[in-house]
mmCIF file of C-alpha atoms in Angstrom:
data_model
loop_
_atom_site.group_PDB
_atom_site.id
_atom_site.type_symbol
_atom_site.label_atom_id
_atom_site.label_comp_id
_atom_site.label_asym_id
_atom_site.label_seq_id
_atom_site.Cartn_x
_atom_site.Cartn_y
_atom_site.Cartn_z
ATOM 1 C CA UNK A 128 -7.480 -58.154 43.999
ATOM 2 C CA UNK A 129 -8.048 -55.760 41.119
ATOM 3 C CA UNK A 130 -5.589 -52.848 41.274
ATOM 4 C CA UNK A 131 -6.390 -49.453 39.798
ATOM 5 C CA UNK A 132 -3.579 -46.904 39.744
ATOM 6 C CA UNK A 133 -4.786 -43.305 40.132
ATOM 7 C CA UNK A 134 -2.186 -40.843 38.835
ATOM 8 C CA UNK A 135 -2.182 -37.419 40.517
ATOM 9 C CA UNK A 136 0.109 -34.576 41.510
ATOM 10 C CA UNK A 137 -0.100 -31.814 44.112
ATOM 11 C CA UNK A 138 -0.405 -28.742 41.882
ATOM 12 C CA UNK A 139 -3.558 -27.382 43.465
ATOM 13 C CA UNK A 140 -5.671 -29.628 45.643
ATOM 14 C CA UNK A 141 -8.270 -30.884 43.189
ATOM 15 C CA UNK A 142 -6.302 -33.820 41.785
ATOM 16 C CA UNK A 143 -5.545 -35.401 45.149
ATOM 17 C CA UNK A 144 -9.127 -34.673 46.266
ATOM 18 C CA UNK A 145 -10.444 -36.593 43.250
ATOM 19 C CA UNK A 146 -8.299 -39.599 44.189
ATOM 20 C CA UNK A 147 -9.600 -39.492 47.766
ATOM 21 C CA UNK A 148 -13.183 -39.170 46.555
ATOM 22 C CA UNK A 149 -12.872 -42.249 44.351
ATOM 23 C CA UNK A 150 -11.197 -44.249 47.114
ATOM 24 C CA UNK A 151 -13.855 -43.347 49.688
ATOM 25 C CA UNK A 152 -16.742 -43.974 47.297
ATOM 26 C CA UNK A 153 -15.355 -47.378 46.295
ATOM 27 C CA UNK A 154 -14.988 -48.303 49.973
ATOM 28 C CA UNK A 155 -18.573 -47.260 50.723
ATOM 29 C CA UNK A 156 -19.783 -49.354 47.808
ATOM 30 C CA UNK A 157 -17.809 -52.362 49.009
ATOM 31 C CA UNK A 158 -15.865 -52.766 45.765
ATOM 32 C CA UNK A 159 -13.035 -55.285 46.039
ATOM 33 C CA UNK A 160 -10.523 -52.984 44.390
ATOM 34 C CA UNK A 161 -7.198 -51.567 45.454
ATOM 35 C CA UNK A 162 -7.311 -47.925 44.330
ATOM 36 C CA UNK A 163 -3.638 -47.063 44.539
ATOM 37 C CA UNK A 164 -2.508 -43.399 44.446
ATOM 38 C CA UNK A 165 0.479 -42.782 42.169
ATOM 39 C CA UNK A 166 2.262 -39.455 42.598
ATOM 40 C CA UNK A 167 3.459 -38.610 39.093
ATOM 41 C CA UNK A 168 6.268 -36.403 40.392
ATOM 42 C CA UNK A 169 7.662 -39.259 42.510
ATOM 43 C CA UNK A 170 7.611 -41.648 39.544
ATOM 44 C CA UNK A 171 9.405 -39.183 37.270
ATOM 45 C CA UNK A 172 11.817 -38.021 39.986
ATOM 46 C CA UNK A 173 12.080 -40.916 42.469
ATOM 47 C CA UNK A 174 15.151 -39.505 44.185
ATOM 48 C CA UNK A 175 13.577 -36.062 44.679
ATOM 49 C CA UNK A 176 16.598 -34.561 42.915
ATOM 50 C CA UNK A 177 14.595 -31.493 41.888
ATOM 51 C CA UNK A 178 13.732 -30.776 45.520
ATOM 52 C CA UNK A 179 17.325 -31.291 46.657
ATOM 53 C CA UNK A 180 18.579 -28.958 43.936
ATOM 54 C CA UNK A 181 16.033 -26.166 44.378
ATOM 55 C CA UNK A 182 14.727 -26.642 47.922
ATOM 56 C CA UNK A 183 11.110 -27.093 46.835
ATOM 57 C CA UNK A 184 8.893 -29.530 44.945
ATOM 58 C CA UNK A 185 7.942 -28.756 41.321
ATOM 59 C CA UNK A 186 4.301 -28.105 42.339
ATOM 60 C CA UNK A 187 5.258 -25.671 45.128
ATOM 61 C CA UNK A 188 5.841 -22.738 42.770
ATOM 62 C CA UNK A 189 2.347 -23.093 41.303
ATOM 63 C CA UNK A 190 0.762 -23.451 44.745
ATOM 64 C CA UNK A 191 2.641 -20.401 46.037
ATOM 65 C CA UNK A 192 1.256 -18.330 43.203
ATOM 66 C CA UNK A 193 -2.263 -19.480 44.038
ATOM 67 C CA UNK A 194 -1.787 -18.521 47.705
ATOM 68 C CA UNK A 195 -0.436 -15.089 46.770
ATOM 69 C CA UNK A 196 -3.008 -14.503 44.057
ATOM 70 C CA UNK A 197 -0.261 -14.193 41.422
ATOM 71 C CA UNK A 198 -2.198 -15.975 38.694
ATOM 72 C CA UNK A 199 -2.009 -13.430 35.864
ATOM 73 C CA UNK A 200 0.191 -14.705 33.056
ATOM 74 C CA UNK A 201 -0.215 -18.398 33.845
ATOM 75 C CA UNK A 202 -1.687 -18.944 30.383
ATOM 76 C CA UNK A 203 1.684 -18.121 28.789
ATOM 77 C CA UNK A 204 3.526 -20.254 31.338
ATOM 78 C CA UNK A 205 1.203 -23.158 30.549
ATOM 79 C CA UNK A 206 2.428 -23.118 26.940
ATOM 80 C CA UNK A 207 6.025 -23.136 28.192
ATOM 81 C CA UNK A 208 5.259 -26.102 30.477
ATOM 82 C CA UNK A 209 3.673 -28.024 27.623
ATOM 83 C CA UNK A 210 6.732 -27.359 25.474
ATOM 84 C CA UNK A 211 9.012 -28.713 28.204
ATOM 85 C CA UNK A 212 6.826 -31.806 28.536
ATOM 86 C CA UNK A 213 7.195 -32.479 24.802
ATOM 87 C CA UNK A 214 10.975 -32.064 25.038
ATOM 88 C CA UNK A 215 11.157 -34.521 27.945
ATOM 89 C CA UNK A 216 8.771 -37.032 26.345
ATOM 90 C CA UNK A 217 11.267 -39.852 25.778
ATOM 91 C CA UNK A 218 12.832 -39.987 29.261
ATOM 92 C CA UNK A 219 9.408 -39.651 30.886
ATOM 93 C CA UNK A 220 8.046 -42.427 28.670
ATOM 94 C CA UNK A 221 10.897 -44.698 29.710
ATOM 95 C CA UNK A 222 10.460 -43.979 33.436
ATOM 96 C CA UNK A 223 6.716 -44.514 33.330
ATOM 97 C CA UNK A 224 6.995 -47.722 31.307
ATOM 98 C CA UNK A 225 9.391 -49.155 33.901
ATOM 99 C CA UNK A 226 6.951 -48.186 36.643
ATOM 100 C CA UNK A 227 3.976 -49.953 35.032
ATOM 101 C CA UNK A 228 6.068 -53.054 34.335
ATOM 102 C CA UNK A 229 6.934 -53.245 38.028
ATOM 103 C CA UNK A 230 3.570 -52.242 39.538
ATOM 104 C CA UNK A 231 1.393 -54.377 37.194
ATOM 105 C CA UNK A 232 -1.957 -52.552 37.572
ATOM 106 C CA UNK A 233 -5.209 -53.701 35.958
ATOM 107 C CA UNK A 234 -6.237 -50.167 35.011
ATOM 108 C CA UNK A 235 -4.369 -46.854 34.925
ATOM 109 C CA UNK A 236 -6.377 -43.681 35.532
ATOM 110 C CA UNK A 237 -5.096 -40.132 35.219
ATOM 111 C CA UNK A 238 -6.718 -37.245 37.082
ATOM 112 C CA UNK A 239 -4.099 -34.750 35.851
ATOM 113 C CA UNK A 240 -3.845 -32.613 32.685
ATOM 114 C CA UNK A 241 -0.907 -32.015 30.302
ATOM 115 C CA UNK A 242 0.755 -35.427 30.825
ATOM 116 C CA UNK A 243 -1.876 -37.693 29.277
ATOM 117 C CA UNK A 244 -0.027 -38.341 26.032
ATOM 118 C CA UNK A 245 3.045 -39.704 27.776
ATOM 119 C CA UNK A 246 0.916 -41.533 30.351
ATOM 120 C CA UNK A 247 -1.193 -43.226 27.687
ATOM 121 C CA UNK A 248 1.774 -44.165 25.509
ATOM 122 C CA UNK A 249 3.731 -45.511 28.483
ATOM 123 C CA UNK A 250 0.828 -47.748 29.512
ATOM 124 C CA UNK A 251 0.608 -49.221 26.013
ATOM 125 C CA UNK A 252 4.388 -49.628 25.853
ATOM 126 C CA UNK A 253 4.408 -51.598 29.109
ATOM 127 C CA UNK A 254 1.472 -53.994 28.777
ATOM 128 C CA UNK A 255 -0.679 -55.056 25.876
ATOM 129 C CA UNK A 256 -4.412 -54.366 26.350
ATOM 130 C CA UNK A 257 -3.923 -52.521 29.656
ATOM 131 C CA UNK A 258 -6.671 -49.853 29.670
ATOM 132 C CA UNK A 259 -5.875 -46.201 30.300
ATOM 133 C CA UNK A 260 -8.492 -43.606 31.277
ATOM 134 C CA UNK A 261 -8.459 -39.917 32.089
ATOM 135 C CA UNK A 262 -11.008 -38.459 34.501
ATOM 136 C CA UNK A 263 -11.227 -34.739 33.781
ATOM 137 C CA UNK A 264 -11.227 -32.720 37.000
ATOM 138 C CA UNK A 265 -12.128 -29.575 35.053
ATOM 139 C CA UNK A 266 -15.568 -28.732 33.709
ATOM 140 C CA UNK A 267 -14.099 -28.253 30.216
ATOM 141 C CA UNK A 268 -10.847 -28.739 28.351
ATOM 142 C CA UNK A 269 -8.390 -25.921 27.631
ATOM 143 C CA UNK A 270 -7.033 -27.013 24.239
ATOM 144 C CA UNK A 271 -4.652 -27.870 22.852
ATOM 145 C CA UNK A 272 -2.901 -30.709 24.734
ATOM 146 C CA UNK A 273 -4.429 -30.009 28.120
ATOM 147 C CA UNK A 274 -6.759 -32.945 28.884
ATOM 148 C CA UNK A 275 -7.696 -34.460 25.532
ATOM 149 C CA UNK A 276 -5.228 -36.611 23.564
ATOM 150 C CA UNK A 277 -7.277 -38.163 20.729
ATOM 151 C CA UNK A 278 -4.290 -39.960 19.166
ATOM 152 C CA UNK A 279 -3.655 -41.916 22.353
ATOM 153 C CA UNK A 280 -5.688 -44.958 23.446
ATOM 154 C CA UNK A 281 -7.317 -42.763 26.064
ATOM 155 C CA UNK A 282 -10.749 -43.342 27.554
ATOM 156 C CA UNK A 283 -11.999 -39.903 28.554
ATOM 157 C CA UNK A 284 -14.460 -39.253 31.388
ATOM 158 C CA UNK A 285 -16.241 -35.895 30.960
ATOM 159 C CA UNK A 286 -18.293 -34.188 33.667
ATOM 160 C CA UNK A 287 -20.171 -31.713 31.447
ATOM 161 C CA UNK A 288 -21.767 -31.714 27.986
ATOM 162 C CA UNK A 289 -19.254 -29.038 26.989
ATOM 163 C CA UNK A 290 -16.284 -31.321 27.737
ATOM 164 C CA UNK A 291 -17.896 -34.163 25.783
ATOM 165 C CA UNK A 292 -18.512 -31.865 22.809
ATOM 166 C CA UNK A 293 -14.865 -30.783 22.878
ATOM 167 C CA UNK A 294 -13.704 -34.398 22.939
ATOM 168 C CA UNK A 295 -15.828 -35.403 19.955
ATOM 169 C CA UNK A 296 -14.727 -32.306 18.024
ATOM 170 C CA UNK A 297 -11.075 -33.174 18.773
ATOM 171 C CA UNK A 298 -11.542 -36.646 17.297
ATOM 172 C CA UNK A 299 -12.049 -38.825 20.379
ATOM 173 C CA UNK A 300 -14.133 -41.841 19.253
ATOM 174 C CA UNK A 301 -17.551 -42.094 20.905
ATOM 175 C CA UNK A 302 -16.588 -45.581 22.117
ATOM 176 C CA UNK A 303 -13.857 -44.031 24.296
ATOM 177 C CA UNK A 304 -15.985 -41.175 25.611
ATOM 178 C CA UNK A 305 -17.779 -41.543 28.953
ATOM 179 C CA UNK A 306 -20.185 -38.877 30.194
ATOM 180 C CA UNK A 307 -20.851 -38.381 33.915
ATOM 181 C CA UNK A 308 -22.958 -35.819 35.760
ATOM 182 C CA UNK A 309 -20.311 -33.520 37.241
ATOM 183 C CA UNK A 310 -17.055 -33.362 39.149
ATOM 184 C CA UNK A 311 -15.995 -36.190 41.448
ATOM 185 C CA UNK A 312 -16.823 -35.324 45.077
ATOM 186 C CA UNK A 313 -16.166 -37.115 48.357
ATOM 187 C CA UNK A 314 -19.093 -39.000 49.939
ATOM 188 C CA UNK A 315 -19.158 -36.474 52.813
ATOM 189 C CA UNK A 316 -20.647 -33.894 50.439
ATOM 190 C CA UNK A 317 -23.703 -36.106 49.921
ATOM 191 C CA UNK A 318 -24.514 -36.781 53.555
ATOM 192 C CA UNK A 319 -27.382 -34.879 55.178
ATOM 193 C CA UNK A 320 -26.549 -32.105 57.612
ATOM 194 C CA UNK A 321 -26.108 -33.083 61.239
ATOM 195 C CA UNK A 322 -26.555 -30.870 64.262
ATOM 196 C CA UNK A 323 -28.424 -27.614 64.718
ATOM 197 C CA UNK A 324 -27.401 -24.991 62.153
ATOM 198 C CA UNK A 325 -28.382 -22.021 64.321
ATOM 199 C CA UNK A 326 -26.561 -23.406 67.351
ATOM 200 C CA UNK A 327 -23.409 -24.100 65.325
ATOM 201 C CA UNK A 328 -23.481 -20.607 63.834
ATOM 202 C CA UNK A 329 -23.797 -19.034 67.260
ATOM 203 C CA UNK A 330 -20.917 -21.182 68.542
ATOM 204 C CA UNK A 331 -18.699 -19.522 65.924
ATOM 205 C CA UNK A 332 -19.754 -16.067 67.081
ATOM 206 C CA UNK A 333 -22.128 -15.469 64.158
ATOM 207 C CA UNK A 334 -25.679 -14.159 64.285
ATOM 208 C CA UNK A 335 -27.842 -17.214 63.501
ATOM 209 C CA UNK A 336 -30.554 -15.079 61.909
ATOM 210 C CA UNK A 337 -28.409 -13.159 59.399
ATOM 211 C CA UNK A 338 -27.004 -14.490 56.090
ATOM 212 C CA UNK A 339 -23.534 -16.051 56.117
ATOM 213 C CA UNK A 340 -21.091 -16.360 53.222
ATOM 214 C CA UNK A 341 -18.361 -19.002 53.147
ATOM 215 C CA UNK A 342 -15.091 -17.803 51.563
ATOM 216 C CA UNK A 343 -12.612 -20.406 50.332
ATOM 217 C CA UNK A 344 -9.627 -20.465 47.955
ATOM 218 C CA UNK A 345 -8.391 -24.046 48.026
ATOM 219 C CA UNK A 346 -6.437 -25.912 50.656
ATOM 220 C CA UNK A 347 -3.861 -23.152 51.186
ATOM 221 C CA UNK A 348 -6.115 -20.108 51.058
ATOM 222 C CA UNK A 349 -5.198 -16.918 49.233
ATOM 223 C CA UNK A 350 -4.454 -13.345 50.171
ATOM 224 C CA UNK A 351 -7.399 -12.429 47.978
ATOM 225 C CA UNK A 352 -9.495 -13.439 50.978
ATOM 226 C CA UNK A 353 -8.249 -10.353 52.862
ATOM 227 C CA UNK A 354 -9.539 -8.091 50.108
ATOM 228 C CA UNK A 355 -12.834 -9.964 49.951
ATOM 229 C CA UNK A 356 -13.311 -9.669 53.707
ATOM 230 C CA UNK A 357 -12.810 -5.901 53.476
ATOM 231 C CA UNK A 358 -15.049 -5.529 50.428
ATOM 232 C CA UNK A 359 -17.884 -7.451 52.097
ATOM 233 C CA UNK A 360 -17.569 -5.685 55.430
ATOM 234 C CA UNK A 361 -21.325 -5.793 56.133
ATOM 235 C CA UNK A 362 -21.717 -9.533 55.456
ATOM 236 C CA UNK A 363 -21.077 -12.297 57.986
ATOM 237 C CA UNK A 364 -18.235 -14.500 56.771
ATOM 238 C CA UNK A 365 -16.737 -17.902 57.492
ATOM 239 C CA UNK A 366 -13.248 -17.837 55.955
ATOM 240 C CA UNK A 367 -11.602 -21.219 55.353
ATOM 241 C CA UNK A 368 -7.837 -20.658 55.278
ATOM 242 C CA UNK A 369 -6.708 -24.281 54.980
ATOM 243 C CA UNK A 370 -3.034 -24.772 55.848
ATOM 244 C CA UNK A 371 -2.278 -21.027 55.708
ATOM 245 C CA UNK A 372 -1.871 -20.226 59.411
ATOM 246 C CA UNK A 373 -0.490 -16.729 58.747
ATOM 247 C CA UNK A 374 -3.537 -15.832 56.685
ATOM 248 C CA UNK A 375 -5.842 -17.200 59.354
ATOM 249 C CA UNK A 376 -4.163 -15.033 62.007
ATOM 250 C CA UNK A 377 -4.388 -11.922 59.847
ATOM 251 C CA UNK A 378 -8.041 -12.492 59.020
ATOM 252 C CA UNK A 379 -8.963 -13.253 62.627
ATOM 253 C CA UNK A 380 -7.498 -9.909 63.725
ATOM 254 C CA UNK A 381 -9.365 -7.921 61.073
ATOM 255 C CA UNK A 382 -12.016 -5.460 62.250
ATOM 256 C CA UNK A 383 -15.232 -5.458 60.242
ATOM 257 C CA UNK A 384 -18.795 -4.231 60.702
ATOM 258 C CA UNK A 385 -20.203 -7.772 60.515
ATOM 259 C CA UNK A 386 -19.014 -10.772 62.541
ATOM 260 C CA UNK A 387 -16.610 -13.173 60.900
ATOM 261 C CA UNK A 388 -14.578 -16.239 61.806
ATOM 262 C CA UNK A 389 -11.329 -17.476 60.238
ATOM 263 C CA UNK A 390 -10.802 -21.239 60.339
ATOM 264 C CA UNK A 391 -7.666 -23.248 59.674
ATOM 265 C CA UNK A 392 -7.414 -26.628 58.019
ATOM 266 C CA UNK A 393 -10.402 -28.860 58.672
ATOM 267 C CA UNK A 394 -11.491 -32.256 57.398
ATOM 268 C CA UNK A 395 -15.102 -31.195 57.938
ATOM 269 C CA UNK A 396 -15.429 -28.688 55.094
ATOM 270 C CA UNK A 397 -18.916 -29.995 54.215
ATOM 271 C CA UNK A 398 -20.311 -29.092 57.630
ATOM 272 C CA UNK A 399 -18.718 -25.647 57.564
ATOM 273 C CA UNK A 400 -20.248 -24.957 54.152
ATOM 274 C CA UNK A 401 -23.630 -26.161 55.391
ATOM 275 C CA UNK A 402 -23.608 -23.286 57.889
ATOM 276 C CA UNK A 403 -23.433 -20.749 55.040
ATOM 277 C CA UNK A 404 -25.989 -19.429 52.555
ATOM 278 C CA UNK A 405 -23.589 -18.362 49.781
ATOM 279 C CA UNK A 406 -20.145 -19.441 48.586
ATOM 280 C CA UNK A 407 -17.476 -16.876 47.616
ATOM 281 C CA UNK A 408 -14.200 -17.875 45.946
ATOM 282 C CA UNK A 409 -12.304 -18.440 42.754
ATOM 283 C CA UNK A 410 -14.118 -20.514 40.124
ATOM 284 C CA UNK A 411 -12.254 -23.750 40.800
ATOM 285 C CA UNK A 412 -14.162 -26.781 39.493
ATOM 286 C CA UNK A 413 -13.971 -28.690 42.766
ATOM 287 C CA UNK A 414 -14.866 -25.869 45.150
ATOM 288 C CA UNK A 415 -17.831 -24.573 43.148
ATOM 289 C CA UNK A 416 -19.098 -28.143 42.648
ATOM 290 C CA UNK A 417 -18.849 -28.775 46.395
ATOM 291 C CA UNK A 418 -20.732 -25.566 47.128
ATOM 292 C CA UNK A 419 -23.490 -26.367 44.648
ATOM 293 C CA UNK A 420 -23.811 -29.912 45.993
ATOM 294 C CA UNK A 421 -24.443 -28.442 49.460
ATOM 295 C CA UNK A 422 -27.022 -25.972 48.170
ATOM 296 C CA UNK A 423 -24.940 -22.777 48.055
ATOM 297 C CA UNK A 424 -25.184 -20.309 45.175
ATOM 298 C CA UNK A 425 -21.768 -19.079 44.047
ATOM 299 C CA UNK A 426 -20.279 -15.591 43.849
ATOM 300 C CA UNK A 427 -16.958 -15.610 42.014
ATOM 301 C CA UNK A 428 -14.484 -13.355 40.220
ATOM 302 C CA UNK A 429 -13.672 -13.444 36.515
ATOM 303 C CA UNK A 430 -10.849 -11.269 35.169
ATOM 304 C CA UNK A 431 -7.341 -11.459 33.716
ATOM 305 C CA UNK A 432 -6.135 -13.355 36.787
ATOM 306 C CA UNK A 433 -8.622 -16.203 36.317
ATOM 307 C CA UNK A 434 -6.787 -19.437 35.491
ATOM 308 C CA UNK A 435 -7.196 -20.316 31.802
ATOM 309 C CA UNK A 436 -8.651 -23.748 32.562
ATOM 310 C CA UNK A 437 -11.217 -22.220 34.944
ATOM 311 C CA UNK A 438 -12.712 -19.595 32.632
ATOM 312 C CA UNK A 439 -15.411 -21.894 31.306
ATOM 313 C CA UNK A 440 -16.531 -22.557 34.891
ATOM 314 C CA UNK A 441 -17.916 -19.023 35.105
ATOM 315 C CA UNK A 442 -19.865 -19.580 31.914
ATOM 316 C CA UNK A 443 -21.213 -22.834 33.387
ATOM 317 C CA UNK A 444 -22.418 -21.009 36.507
ATOM 318 C CA UNK A 445 -24.142 -18.348 34.443
ATOM 319 C CA UNK A 446 -25.755 -20.756 31.982
ATOM 320 C CA UNK A 447 -27.262 -22.840 34.780
ATOM 321 C CA UNK A 448 -28.179 -19.815 36.898
ATOM 322 C CA UNK A 449 -26.133 -21.016 39.865
ATOM 323 C CA UNK A 450 -24.626 -17.679 40.884
ATOM 324 C CA UNK A 451 -22.943 -14.484 39.795
ATOM 325 C CA UNK A 452 -19.486 -13.415 38.644
ATOM 326 C CA UNK A 453 -17.877 -9.999 38.941
ATOM 327 C CA UNK A 454 -14.882 -8.500 37.191
ATOM 328 C CA UNK A 455 -13.387 -6.770 40.223
ATOM 329 C CA UNK A 456 -13.616 -6.624 44.004
ATOM 330 C CA UNK A 457 -15.371 -3.252 43.764
ATOM 331 C CA UNK A 458 -18.373 -5.038 42.293
ATOM 332 C CA UNK A 459 -18.603 -7.613 45.083
ATOM 333 C CA UNK A 460 -20.909 -5.717 47.492
ATOM 334 C CA UNK A 461 -23.547 -5.021 44.841
ATOM 335 C CA UNK A 462 -23.404 -8.591 43.512
ATOM 336 C CA UNK A 463 -23.695 -10.003 47.022
ATOM 337 C CA UNK A 464 -26.728 -7.784 47.704
ATOM 338 C CA UNK A 465 -28.353 -9.035 44.490
ATOM 339 C CA UNK A 466 -27.581 -12.651 45.338
ATOM 340 C CA UNK A 467 -29.047 -12.372 48.839
ATOM 341 C CA UNK A 468 -32.103 -10.502 47.586
ATOM 342 C CA UNK A 469 -32.896 -13.353 45.182
ATOM 343 C CA UNK A 470 -31.511 -16.134 47.373
ATOM 344 C CA UNK A 471 -34.554 -18.459 47.197
ATOM 345 C CA UNK A 472 -34.497 -18.397 43.380
ATOM 346 C CA UNK A 473 -30.775 -19.135 43.229
ATOM 347 C CA UNK A 474 -31.093 -21.885 45.826
ATOM 348 C CA UNK A 475 -33.846 -23.499 43.746
ATOM 349 C CA UNK A 476 -31.533 -23.532 40.712
ATOM 350 C CA UNK A 477 -28.719 -25.021 42.766
ATOM 351 C CA UNK A 478 -30.954 -27.802 44.078
ATOM 352 C CA UNK A 479 -31.788 -28.719 40.479
ATOM 353 C CA UNK A 480 -28.205 -29.917 39.879
ATOM 354 C CA UNK A 481 -27.880 -33.685 40.336
ATOM 355 C CA UNK A 482 -24.220 -34.702 40.555
ATOM 356 C CA UNK A 483 -23.610 -38.441 40.978
ATOM 357 C CA UNK A 484 -20.211 -38.436 39.289
ATOM 358 C CA UNK A 485 -18.152 -40.411 41.822
ATOM 359 C CA UNK A 486 -20.397 -43.475 41.578
ATOM 360 C CA UNK A 487 -20.688 -43.076 37.808
ATOM 361 C CA UNK A 488 -16.905 -42.955 37.369
ATOM 362 C CA UNK A 489 -16.542 -46.210 39.309
ATOM 363 C CA UNK A 490 -19.090 -47.765 36.954
ATOM 364 C CA UNK A 491 -16.895 -46.648 34.050
ATOM 365 C CA UNK A 492 -13.908 -48.351 35.695
ATOM 366 C CA UNK A 493 -15.956 -51.528 36.064
ATOM 367 C CA UNK A 494 -16.842 -51.394 32.373
ATOM 368 C CA UNK A 495 -13.198 -50.948 31.361
ATOM 369 C CA UNK A 496 -12.115 -53.840 33.564
ATOM 370 C CA UNK A 497 -14.586 -56.374 32.133
ATOM 371 C CA UNK A 498 -12.469 -57.485 29.159
ATOM 372 C CA UNK A 499 -9.445 -57.830 31.413
ATOM 373 C CA UNK A 500 -11.384 -59.934 33.939
ATOM 374 C CA UNK A 501 -12.508 -62.214 31.104
ATOM 375 C CA UNK A 502 -8.938 -62.504 29.827
ATOM 376 C CA UNK A 503 -7.388 -63.040 33.275
ATOM 377 C CA UNK A 504 -10.102 -64.637 35.443
ATOM 378 C CA UNK A 505 -7.594 -65.553 38.140
ATOM 379 C CA UNK A 506 -6.415 -61.932 38.366
ATOM 380 C CA UNK A 507 -2.952 -62.934 37.114
ATOM 381 C CA UNK A 508 -2.217 -60.902 33.956
ATOM 382 C CA UNK A 509 0.303 -62.556 31.696
ATOM 383 C CA UNK A 510 0.444 -59.878 29.039
ATOM 384 C CA UNK A 511 3.778 -59.605 27.296
ATOM 385 C CA UNK A 512 5.852 -56.458 27.448
ATOM 386 C CA UNK A 513 5.872 -54.684 24.128
#
């Protein structure tokens, strides 16, 4: 069976979500592939020595900052991280090369930024002619050395024209550039709504005949949601808190003029979003793409705390007319009123977006695997280690 290794880590939820989306889409299509998740942190630190030394995983610090809303200054820390990655290039290259020699995949795919130079070089160092691809899980690159590594044998999958333009400008050959129609989403976000929307709203304690906004900040929520709930006191809200039970409790106890409900972790995010009319949250590429796919215009916040790699996402929303962005929470009520007043127009713009990226990415994989299938028809690669 053809084996495709999908390299991810748990800094934020979008990278793991992309892996799950590709796995589920491949299964629905009946592709005879083994899409194998590879946790980059576990490969580079197989004994979890960092966790034993510090008491937490390397990604936990980043995720904590997202939950607390402490995102200002991450642009400077990103440069520090990239410097550390360059310093550790040789030992990481060695560890990754050993891993590929042992695991013997037919294709290696990265869905993570910052590490694509060492990933690409390690693949080439392990096996001759083993293809390496990067599926960008951001709407655009944040150069330098974030997603695009033109000097590496890297096939690059871009979900927007902007990302493709950046790749060509950086020197990526057109033959290694693959354009798809958006971010990779799970099949559940394409399925038609089931059940009665008004009945399901009422079951949550919401007025079925008044607008509802869904508020979400990733899989662990954020304390920003408390401020949003207060700022939008006259708007019905469904607040998705993910794994943050303390936040859910605090939000559930909040007194507001309009009804609201705070939900914990759920696998049925698509159905919850289908009950809403508008999406409110940070401009993460996955969450805003999910909202748009389900027909929800987006209201987001753009200021100094916006993650550097997510700043283009606001521009994307504005250019396509898919929602509004404000600079502070004080502006939220007026922006929400404007969005609801022109809701049919915004919904029409949202419906215009046609994202088929998950299926398109699998077609790219199939294209990259063709030479290897011709070379090893019995699925037994005999490539020599470099």
